[in-house]
Short mmCIF file of C-alpha atoms in Angstrom, two decimals:
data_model
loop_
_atom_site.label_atom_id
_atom_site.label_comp_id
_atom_site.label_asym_id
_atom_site.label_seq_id
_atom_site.Cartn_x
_atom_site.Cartn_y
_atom_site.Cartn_z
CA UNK A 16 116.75 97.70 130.94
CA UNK A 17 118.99 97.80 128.10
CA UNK A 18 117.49 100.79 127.04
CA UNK A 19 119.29 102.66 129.74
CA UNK A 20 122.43 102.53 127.84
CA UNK A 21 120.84 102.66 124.05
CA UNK A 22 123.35 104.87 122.22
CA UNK A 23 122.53 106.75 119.05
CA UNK A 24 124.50 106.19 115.90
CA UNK A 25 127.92 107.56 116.32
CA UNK A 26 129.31 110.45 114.63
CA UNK A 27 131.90 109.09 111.82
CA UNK A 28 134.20 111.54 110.60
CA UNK A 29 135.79 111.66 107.65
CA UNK A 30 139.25 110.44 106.84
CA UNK A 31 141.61 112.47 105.27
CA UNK A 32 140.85 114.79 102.26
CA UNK A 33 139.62 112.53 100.02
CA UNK A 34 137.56 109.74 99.40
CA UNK A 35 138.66 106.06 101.06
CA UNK A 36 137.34 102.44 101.19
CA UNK A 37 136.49 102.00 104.95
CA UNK A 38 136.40 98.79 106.32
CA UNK A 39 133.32 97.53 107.86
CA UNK A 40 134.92 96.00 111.00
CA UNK A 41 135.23 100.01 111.57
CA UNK A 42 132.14 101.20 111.66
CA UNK A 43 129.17 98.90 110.14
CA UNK A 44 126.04 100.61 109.18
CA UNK A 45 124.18 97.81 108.02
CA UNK A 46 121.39 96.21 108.74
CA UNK A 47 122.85 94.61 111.57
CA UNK A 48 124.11 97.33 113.59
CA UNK A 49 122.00 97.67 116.91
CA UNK A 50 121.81 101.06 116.99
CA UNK A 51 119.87 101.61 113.72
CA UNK A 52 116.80 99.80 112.94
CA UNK A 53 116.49 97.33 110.19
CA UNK A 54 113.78 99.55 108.92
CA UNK A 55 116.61 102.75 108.50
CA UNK A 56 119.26 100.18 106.81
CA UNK A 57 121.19 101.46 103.98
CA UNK A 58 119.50 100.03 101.43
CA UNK A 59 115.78 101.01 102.52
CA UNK A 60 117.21 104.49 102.48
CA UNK A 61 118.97 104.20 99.20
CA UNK A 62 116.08 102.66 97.58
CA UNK A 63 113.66 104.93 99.09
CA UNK A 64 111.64 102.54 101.24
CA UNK A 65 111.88 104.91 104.07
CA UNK A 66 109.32 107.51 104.95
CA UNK A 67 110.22 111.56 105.35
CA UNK A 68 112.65 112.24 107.21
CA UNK A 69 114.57 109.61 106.46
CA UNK A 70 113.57 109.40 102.36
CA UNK A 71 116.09 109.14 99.55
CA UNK A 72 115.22 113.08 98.77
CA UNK A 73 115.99 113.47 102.80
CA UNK A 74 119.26 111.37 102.76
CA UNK A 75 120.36 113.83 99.53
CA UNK A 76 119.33 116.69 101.29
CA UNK A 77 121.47 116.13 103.79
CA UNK A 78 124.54 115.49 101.97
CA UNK A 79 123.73 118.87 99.54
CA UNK A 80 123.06 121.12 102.51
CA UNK A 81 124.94 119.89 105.68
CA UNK A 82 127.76 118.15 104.46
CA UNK A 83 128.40 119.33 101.30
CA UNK A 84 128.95 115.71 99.44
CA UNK A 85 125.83 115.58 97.14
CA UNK A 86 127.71 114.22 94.39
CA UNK A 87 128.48 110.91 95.88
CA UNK A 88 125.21 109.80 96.35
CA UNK A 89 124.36 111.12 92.83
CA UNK A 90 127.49 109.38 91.18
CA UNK A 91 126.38 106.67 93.41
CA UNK A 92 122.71 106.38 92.16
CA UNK A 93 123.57 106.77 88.59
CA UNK A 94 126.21 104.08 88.56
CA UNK A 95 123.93 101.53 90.19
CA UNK A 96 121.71 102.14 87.41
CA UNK A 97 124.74 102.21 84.63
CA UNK A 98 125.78 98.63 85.71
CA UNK A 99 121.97 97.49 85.48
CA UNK A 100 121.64 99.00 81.84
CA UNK A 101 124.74 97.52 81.16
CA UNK A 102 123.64 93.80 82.63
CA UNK A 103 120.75 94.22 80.37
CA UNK A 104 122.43 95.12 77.29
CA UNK A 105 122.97 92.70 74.39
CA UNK A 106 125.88 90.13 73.94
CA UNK A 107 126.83 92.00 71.03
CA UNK A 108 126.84 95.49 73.12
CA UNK A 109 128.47 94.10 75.94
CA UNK A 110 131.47 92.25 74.09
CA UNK A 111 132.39 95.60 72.26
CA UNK A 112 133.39 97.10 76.13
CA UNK A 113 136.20 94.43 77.37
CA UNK A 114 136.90 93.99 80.72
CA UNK A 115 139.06 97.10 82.39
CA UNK A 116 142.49 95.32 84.00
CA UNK A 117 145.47 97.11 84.68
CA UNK A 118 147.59 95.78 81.85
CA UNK A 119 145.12 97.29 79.28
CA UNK A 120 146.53 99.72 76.57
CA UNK A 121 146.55 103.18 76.38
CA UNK A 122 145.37 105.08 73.81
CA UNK A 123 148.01 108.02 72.96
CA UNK A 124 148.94 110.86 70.58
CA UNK A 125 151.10 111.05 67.44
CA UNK A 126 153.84 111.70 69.96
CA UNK A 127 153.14 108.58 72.15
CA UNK A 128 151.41 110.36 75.34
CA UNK A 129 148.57 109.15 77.29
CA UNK A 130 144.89 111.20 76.34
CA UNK A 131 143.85 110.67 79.46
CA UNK A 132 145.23 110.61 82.69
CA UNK A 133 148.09 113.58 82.77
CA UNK A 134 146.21 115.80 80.08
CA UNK A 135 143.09 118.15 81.75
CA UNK A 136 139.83 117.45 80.30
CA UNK A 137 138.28 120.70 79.14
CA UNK A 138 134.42 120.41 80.87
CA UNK A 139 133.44 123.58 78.76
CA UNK A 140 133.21 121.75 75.64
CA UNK A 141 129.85 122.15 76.16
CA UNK A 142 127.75 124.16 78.33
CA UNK A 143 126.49 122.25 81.13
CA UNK A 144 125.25 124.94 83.55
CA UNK A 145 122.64 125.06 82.30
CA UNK A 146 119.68 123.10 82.01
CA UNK A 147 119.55 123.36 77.88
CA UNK A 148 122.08 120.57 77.51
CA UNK A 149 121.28 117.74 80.05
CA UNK A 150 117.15 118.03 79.95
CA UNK A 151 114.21 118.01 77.88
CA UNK A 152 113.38 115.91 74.38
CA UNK A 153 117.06 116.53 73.14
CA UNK A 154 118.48 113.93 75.81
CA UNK A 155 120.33 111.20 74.52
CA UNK A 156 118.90 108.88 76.75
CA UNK A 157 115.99 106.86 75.64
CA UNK A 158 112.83 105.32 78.17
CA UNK A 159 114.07 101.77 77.44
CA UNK A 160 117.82 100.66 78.20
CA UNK A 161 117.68 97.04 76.74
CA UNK A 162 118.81 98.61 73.20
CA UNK A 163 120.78 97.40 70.02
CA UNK A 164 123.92 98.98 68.69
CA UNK A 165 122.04 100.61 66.26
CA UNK A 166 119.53 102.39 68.45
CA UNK A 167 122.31 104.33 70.41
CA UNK A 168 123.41 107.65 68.93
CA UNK A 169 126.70 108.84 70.24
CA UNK A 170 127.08 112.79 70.60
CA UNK A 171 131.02 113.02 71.55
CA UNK A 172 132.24 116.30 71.84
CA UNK A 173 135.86 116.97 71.43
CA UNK A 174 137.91 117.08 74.89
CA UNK A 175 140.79 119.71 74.74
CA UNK A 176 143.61 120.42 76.73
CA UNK A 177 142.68 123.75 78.67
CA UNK A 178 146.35 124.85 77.69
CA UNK A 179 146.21 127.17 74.81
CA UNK A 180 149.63 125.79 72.88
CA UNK A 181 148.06 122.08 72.93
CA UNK A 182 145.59 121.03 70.56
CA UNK A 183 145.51 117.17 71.98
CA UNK A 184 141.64 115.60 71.55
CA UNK A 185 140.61 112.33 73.21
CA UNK A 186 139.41 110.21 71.20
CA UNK A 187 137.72 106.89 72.99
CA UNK A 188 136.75 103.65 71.71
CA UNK A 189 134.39 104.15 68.69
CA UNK A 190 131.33 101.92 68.87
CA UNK A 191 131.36 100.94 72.22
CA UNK A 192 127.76 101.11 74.32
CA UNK A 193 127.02 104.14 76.60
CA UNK A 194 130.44 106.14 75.26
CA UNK A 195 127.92 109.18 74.96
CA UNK A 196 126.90 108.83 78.09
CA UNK A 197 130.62 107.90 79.61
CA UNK A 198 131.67 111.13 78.33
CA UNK A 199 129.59 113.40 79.97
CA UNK A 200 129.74 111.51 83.21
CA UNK A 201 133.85 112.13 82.84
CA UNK A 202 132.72 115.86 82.18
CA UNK A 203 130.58 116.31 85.08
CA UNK A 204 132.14 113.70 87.92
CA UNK A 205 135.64 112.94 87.03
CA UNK A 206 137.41 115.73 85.01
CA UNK A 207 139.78 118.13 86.73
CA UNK A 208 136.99 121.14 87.65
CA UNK A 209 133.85 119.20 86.74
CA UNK A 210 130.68 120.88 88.60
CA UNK A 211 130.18 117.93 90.71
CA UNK A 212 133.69 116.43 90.68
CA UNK A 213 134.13 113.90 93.16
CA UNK A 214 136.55 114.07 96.21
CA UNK A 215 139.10 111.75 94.43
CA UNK A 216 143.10 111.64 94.83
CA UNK A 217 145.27 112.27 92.03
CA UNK A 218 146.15 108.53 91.62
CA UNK A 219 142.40 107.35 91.90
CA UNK A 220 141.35 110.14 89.43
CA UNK A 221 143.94 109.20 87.26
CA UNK A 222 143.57 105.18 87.51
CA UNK A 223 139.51 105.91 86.36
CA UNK A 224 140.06 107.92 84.00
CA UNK A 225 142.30 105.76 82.11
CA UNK A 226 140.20 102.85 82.55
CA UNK A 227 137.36 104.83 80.94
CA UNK A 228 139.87 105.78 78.21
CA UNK A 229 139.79 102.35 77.54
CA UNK A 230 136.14 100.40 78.26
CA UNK A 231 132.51 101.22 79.27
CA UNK A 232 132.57 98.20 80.89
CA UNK A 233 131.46 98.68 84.76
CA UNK A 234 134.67 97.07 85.86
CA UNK A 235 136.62 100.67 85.04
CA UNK A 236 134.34 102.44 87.91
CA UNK A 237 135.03 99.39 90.44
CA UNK A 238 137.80 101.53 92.15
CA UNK A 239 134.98 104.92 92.28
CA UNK A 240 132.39 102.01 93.50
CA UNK A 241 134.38 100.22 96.09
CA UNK A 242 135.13 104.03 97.90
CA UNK A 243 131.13 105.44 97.32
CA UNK A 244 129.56 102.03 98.98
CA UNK A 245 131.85 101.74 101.57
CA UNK A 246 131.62 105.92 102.53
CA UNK A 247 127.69 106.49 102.00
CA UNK A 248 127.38 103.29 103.90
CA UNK A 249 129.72 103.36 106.87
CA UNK A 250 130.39 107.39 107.41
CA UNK A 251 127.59 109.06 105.37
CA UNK A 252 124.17 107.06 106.25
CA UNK A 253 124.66 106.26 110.17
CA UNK A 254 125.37 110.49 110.44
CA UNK A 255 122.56 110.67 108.17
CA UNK A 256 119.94 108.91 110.63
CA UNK A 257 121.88 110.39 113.57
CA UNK A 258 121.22 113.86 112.23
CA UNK A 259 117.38 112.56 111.38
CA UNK A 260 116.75 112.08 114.86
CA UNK A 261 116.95 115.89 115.92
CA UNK A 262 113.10 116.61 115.36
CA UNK A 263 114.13 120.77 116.30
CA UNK A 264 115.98 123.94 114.73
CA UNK A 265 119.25 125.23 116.75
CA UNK A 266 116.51 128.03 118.12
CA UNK A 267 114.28 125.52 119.51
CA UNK A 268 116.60 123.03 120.85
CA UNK A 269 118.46 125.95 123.01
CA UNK A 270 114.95 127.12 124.11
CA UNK A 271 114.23 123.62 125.51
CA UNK A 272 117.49 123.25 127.81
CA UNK A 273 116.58 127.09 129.30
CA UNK A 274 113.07 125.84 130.01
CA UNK A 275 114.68 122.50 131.24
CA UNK A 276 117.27 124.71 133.35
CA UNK A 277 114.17 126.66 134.73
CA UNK A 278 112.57 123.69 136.11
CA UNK A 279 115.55 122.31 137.96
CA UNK A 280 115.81 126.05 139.18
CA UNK A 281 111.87 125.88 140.49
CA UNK A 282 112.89 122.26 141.66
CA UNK A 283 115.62 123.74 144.31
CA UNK A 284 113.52 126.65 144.97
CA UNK A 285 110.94 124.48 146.11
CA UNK A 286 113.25 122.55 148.39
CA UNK A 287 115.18 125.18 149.82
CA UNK A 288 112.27 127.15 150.77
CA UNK A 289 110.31 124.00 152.23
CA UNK A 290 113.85 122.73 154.38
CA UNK A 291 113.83 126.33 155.50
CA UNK A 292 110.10 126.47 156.67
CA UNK A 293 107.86 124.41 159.38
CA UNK A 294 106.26 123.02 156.55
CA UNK A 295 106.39 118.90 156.93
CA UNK A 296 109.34 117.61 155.02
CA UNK A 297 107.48 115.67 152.87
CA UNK A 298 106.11 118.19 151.12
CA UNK A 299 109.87 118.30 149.76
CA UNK A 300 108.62 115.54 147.15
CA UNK A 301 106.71 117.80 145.08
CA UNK A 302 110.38 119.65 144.07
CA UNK A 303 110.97 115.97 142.70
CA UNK A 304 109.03 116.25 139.66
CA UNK A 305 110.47 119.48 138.65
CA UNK A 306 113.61 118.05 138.85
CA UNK A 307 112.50 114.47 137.03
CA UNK A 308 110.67 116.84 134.37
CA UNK A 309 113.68 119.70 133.58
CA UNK A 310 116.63 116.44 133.88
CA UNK A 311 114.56 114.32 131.10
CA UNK A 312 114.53 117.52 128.82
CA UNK A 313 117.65 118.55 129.54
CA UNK A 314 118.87 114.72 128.41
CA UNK A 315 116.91 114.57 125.55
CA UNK A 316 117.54 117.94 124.50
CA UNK A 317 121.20 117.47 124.22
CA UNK A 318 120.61 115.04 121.98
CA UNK A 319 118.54 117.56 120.05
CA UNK A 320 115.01 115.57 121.00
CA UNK A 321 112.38 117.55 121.75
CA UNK A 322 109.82 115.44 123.64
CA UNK A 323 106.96 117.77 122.80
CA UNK A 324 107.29 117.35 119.32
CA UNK A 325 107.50 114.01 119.63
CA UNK A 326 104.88 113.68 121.09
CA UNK A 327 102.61 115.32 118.66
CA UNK A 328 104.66 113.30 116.30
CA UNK A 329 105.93 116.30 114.16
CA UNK A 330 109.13 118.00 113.78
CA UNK A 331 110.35 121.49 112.13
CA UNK A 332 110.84 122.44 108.87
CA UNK A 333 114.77 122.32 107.67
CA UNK A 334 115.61 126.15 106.22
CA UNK A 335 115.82 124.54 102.74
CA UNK A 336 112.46 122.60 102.80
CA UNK A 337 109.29 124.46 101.02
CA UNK A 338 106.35 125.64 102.55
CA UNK A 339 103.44 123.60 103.96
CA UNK A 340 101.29 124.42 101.15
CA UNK A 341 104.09 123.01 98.10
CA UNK A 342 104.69 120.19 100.24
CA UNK A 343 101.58 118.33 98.36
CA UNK A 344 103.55 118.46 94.95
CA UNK A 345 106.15 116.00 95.57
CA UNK A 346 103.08 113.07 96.28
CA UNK A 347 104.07 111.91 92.74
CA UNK A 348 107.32 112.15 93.06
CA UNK A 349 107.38 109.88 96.27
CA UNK A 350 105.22 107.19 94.38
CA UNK A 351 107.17 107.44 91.96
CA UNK A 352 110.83 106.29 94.29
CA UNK A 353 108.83 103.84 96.58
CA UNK A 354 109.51 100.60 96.45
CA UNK A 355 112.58 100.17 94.55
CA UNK A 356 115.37 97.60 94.37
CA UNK A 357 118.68 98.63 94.86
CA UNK A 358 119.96 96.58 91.77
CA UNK A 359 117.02 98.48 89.53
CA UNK A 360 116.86 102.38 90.32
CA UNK A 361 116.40 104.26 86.93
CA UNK A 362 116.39 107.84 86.34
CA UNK A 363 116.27 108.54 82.09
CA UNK A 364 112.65 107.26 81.95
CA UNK A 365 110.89 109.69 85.01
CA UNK A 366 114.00 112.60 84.32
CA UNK A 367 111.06 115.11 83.80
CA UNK A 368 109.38 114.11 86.85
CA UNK A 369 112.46 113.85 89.53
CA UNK A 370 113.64 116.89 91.21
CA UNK A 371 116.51 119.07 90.24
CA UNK A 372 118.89 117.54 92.30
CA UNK A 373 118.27 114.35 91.75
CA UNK A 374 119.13 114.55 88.42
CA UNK A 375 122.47 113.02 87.00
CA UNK A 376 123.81 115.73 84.80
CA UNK A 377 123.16 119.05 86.22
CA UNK A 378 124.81 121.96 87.35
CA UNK A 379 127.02 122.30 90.52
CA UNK A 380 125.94 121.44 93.84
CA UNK A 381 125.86 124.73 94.99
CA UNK A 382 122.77 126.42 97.17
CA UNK A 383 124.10 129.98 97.85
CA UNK A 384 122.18 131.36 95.12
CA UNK A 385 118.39 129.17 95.86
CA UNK A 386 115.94 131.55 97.52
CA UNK A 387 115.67 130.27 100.75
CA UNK A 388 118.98 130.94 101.43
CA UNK A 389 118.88 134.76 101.74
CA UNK A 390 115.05 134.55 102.96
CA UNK A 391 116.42 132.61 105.82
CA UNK A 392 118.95 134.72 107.11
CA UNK A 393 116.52 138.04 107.00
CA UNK A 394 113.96 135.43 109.05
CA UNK A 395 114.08 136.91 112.98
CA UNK A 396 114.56 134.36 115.56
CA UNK A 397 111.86 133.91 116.99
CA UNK A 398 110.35 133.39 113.77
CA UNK A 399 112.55 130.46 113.86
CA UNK A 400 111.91 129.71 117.03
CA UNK A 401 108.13 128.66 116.07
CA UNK A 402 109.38 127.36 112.40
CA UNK A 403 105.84 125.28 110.94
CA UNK A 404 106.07 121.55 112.15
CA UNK A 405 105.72 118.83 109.45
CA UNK A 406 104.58 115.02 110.46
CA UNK A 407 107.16 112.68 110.81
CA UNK A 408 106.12 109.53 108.78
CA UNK A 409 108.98 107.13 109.25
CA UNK A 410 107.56 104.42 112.34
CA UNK A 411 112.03 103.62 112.30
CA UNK A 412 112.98 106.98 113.27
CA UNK A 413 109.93 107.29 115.90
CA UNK A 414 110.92 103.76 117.43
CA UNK A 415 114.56 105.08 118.12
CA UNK A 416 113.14 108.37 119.61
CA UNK A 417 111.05 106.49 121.38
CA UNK A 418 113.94 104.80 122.83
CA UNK A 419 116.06 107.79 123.45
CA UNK A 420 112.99 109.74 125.45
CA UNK A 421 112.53 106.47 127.83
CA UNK A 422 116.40 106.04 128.28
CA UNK A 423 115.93 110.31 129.54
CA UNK A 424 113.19 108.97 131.87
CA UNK A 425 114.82 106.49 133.41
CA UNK A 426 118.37 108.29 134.26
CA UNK A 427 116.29 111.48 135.23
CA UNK A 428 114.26 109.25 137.48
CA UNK A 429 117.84 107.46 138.70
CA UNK A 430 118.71 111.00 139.90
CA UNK A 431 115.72 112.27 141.14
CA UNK A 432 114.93 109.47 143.64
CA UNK A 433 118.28 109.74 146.03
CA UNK A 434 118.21 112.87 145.57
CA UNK A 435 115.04 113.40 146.69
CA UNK A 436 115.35 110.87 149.73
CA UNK A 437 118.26 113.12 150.48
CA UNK A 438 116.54 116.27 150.78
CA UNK A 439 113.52 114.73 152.85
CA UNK A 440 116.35 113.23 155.16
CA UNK A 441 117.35 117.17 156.17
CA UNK A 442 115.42 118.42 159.27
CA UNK A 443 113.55 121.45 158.71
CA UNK A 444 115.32 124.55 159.55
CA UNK A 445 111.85 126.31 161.79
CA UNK A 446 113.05 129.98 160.58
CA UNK A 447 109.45 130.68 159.28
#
């Protein structure tokens, strides 16, 4: 019976106004909490063993179009590939980055002030709107990471100070591995009005971007690493799989409590009319499974469960998903993420093949210019009322629906039944 009190993941809010390390005596989303499956665990979602809804692309969706945060898990995916590359790197390579601690130097001016840290980084250096700069053959990235020093081509732009009087350039480490590629990560992630700058405070921003002034060694983003894991893992994925579970648009879900509402109002009808007649009183019953039926939608729909669907294991399109007939292209793209390891995700060597926003460097996350948008709000409602249905793949999500619809059952049948022997307890009323 312990599925009469199965809860769904809670909603986590967020703390404060910027990114924090939460503690997992908090909240845990792991593996081990009860109220996600094993098979819905952070790092099946992460490295894309789970099946649509609940896919990597899914998980980013959600944090590009509902909670507007998509450049965590992209920061996040790129930096779990960056420490790979960088495991895999050469002695040589490796001892040219030295370890980031707090007491390392600075690198400063001709007047003696810090490069990086209280000066703004000028992200206009070069375009990177646009796709010309980050895509294509003229990448800097090669297919193979394992390189030597002398297979690495560094492309560092100059870095100004946006203030017109200042003519300050920053000027990293020459020779280290992956300073190309540290650079425009600063540009896009880090830098005071990036495209995809990350939710950081002032000291945080400022305590990376010094490290980075000084090493491309993974230990100066173990601050950046320490807040991504612990958010996308304790706040982001559990409202991630608790916003999976809705298998309905807003339209359909309200449609489903009136119809619910309609068959408790048959439900009473029934009674009243039988309590009121000669009719035998157990004829009352029958108002019981109008009750049973409209309290286990009602339940489940304020959950936003629709048992129908669920039933014909399908759910509705999201406003931002494509049609029924594109849906076929991204086949190769999902055999492309199955079966990953958390420790080896890779983007360089498939970049032509992965979709826009999955890509590292790329312009802001920012969907109020993509079609659908303005397509969606011209859509009537009761066009999105009957919004296509798409099959829900993922047997983790359908267990915990599964769950949720019997827990509805079984409280709907908890009221029903007294209530019921209640009504067929009244004496009729012999008025007709």
């Amino acid at each position: 019976m312990s599925f009469l009190f199965y809860k769904r993941p809670p909603y986590v809010a967020k703390r404060g106004g910027h990114l924090t390390e939460w503690k997992k005596s908090t909240h845990e989303s792991d593996c081990g909490n009860t109220s996600i499956p094993r098979e819905l665990c952070f790092e099946n979602v992460i490295c894309n063993k789970c099946m649509s809804p609940c896919s990597l692309q899914d998980f980013l969706d959600y944090l590009m179009y509902v909670t507007h945060d998509a450049e965590n898990l992209q920061f996040y995916l790129w930096m779990v590939d960056y420490f790979q590359r960088f495991r895999s790197a050469s002695e040589d390579m490796r001892a040219l980055s030295p370890r980031w601690t707090d007491h390392a130097p600075l690198f400063r001016d001709q007047n003696g002030d810090s490069l990086i840290g209280t000066q703004d980084l000028d992200i206009h250096s070069e375009d990177i709107s646009e796709c010309s700069t980050w895509g294509g053959e003229q990448s800097e990235f090669t297919d193979q990471y394992t390189q030597t020093l002398e297979d690495i081509k560094f492309s560092i732009s100059p870095v100004k100070q946006q203030r017109a009087h200042a003519q300050l350039q920053w000027h990293p480490t020459a020779g280290q591995p992956f300073r190309g590629e540290i650079n425009r990560i600063i540009k896009h992630y880090l830098a005071p009005g990036s495209p995809r700058q990350l939710n950081l405070s002032r000291n945080d921003s400022a305590t990376v971007l010094r490290a980075l002034e000084y090493t491309t060694h993974p230990s100066a983003l173990k601050p950046v690493k320490k807040m991504l894991d612990s958010t996308l893992r304790h706040q982001s994925h559990p409202n991630f799989v608790r916003w999976s579970i809705s298998n309905g648009n807003k339209q359909w879900t309200y449609a489903i409590r009136a119809f619910a509402v309609v068959n408790m109002t048959i439900g009473f009808v029934i009674a009243i009319t039988l309590t009121l007649s000669r009719a035998s009183r157990y004829w009352r019953i029958f108002a019981a499974l109008e009750w049973w039926l409209g309290i286990t939608n009602i339940i489940a729909a304020s959950q936003g469960l629709c048992i129908l669907l669920h039933r014909l294991h399908t759910r509705q399109y999201h406003a931002w998903e494509r049609s029924s007939s594109s849906m076929d292209d991204d086949d190769d793209d999902e055999a492309i993420l199955k079966g990953g390891d958390v420790s080896n995700i890779s983007y360089e060597s498939t970049r032509s093949q992965w979709p826009l926003k999955m890509e590292v460097f790329g312009p802001a996350n920012n969907y109020s210019g993509e079609a659908w948008v303005s397509s969606y709000a011209r859509k009537p409602w009761y066009r999105k009322l009957f919004e296509k249905r798409i099959k829900v793949q993922e047997s983790g999500l359908s267990s915990i629906q599964n769950r949720m619809i019997r827990q509805a059952e079984a409280w709907a049948l908890v009221i029903t039944v007294p209530l019921t022997v209640a009504l067929v307890a009244i004496p009729n009323a012999n008025l007709f």
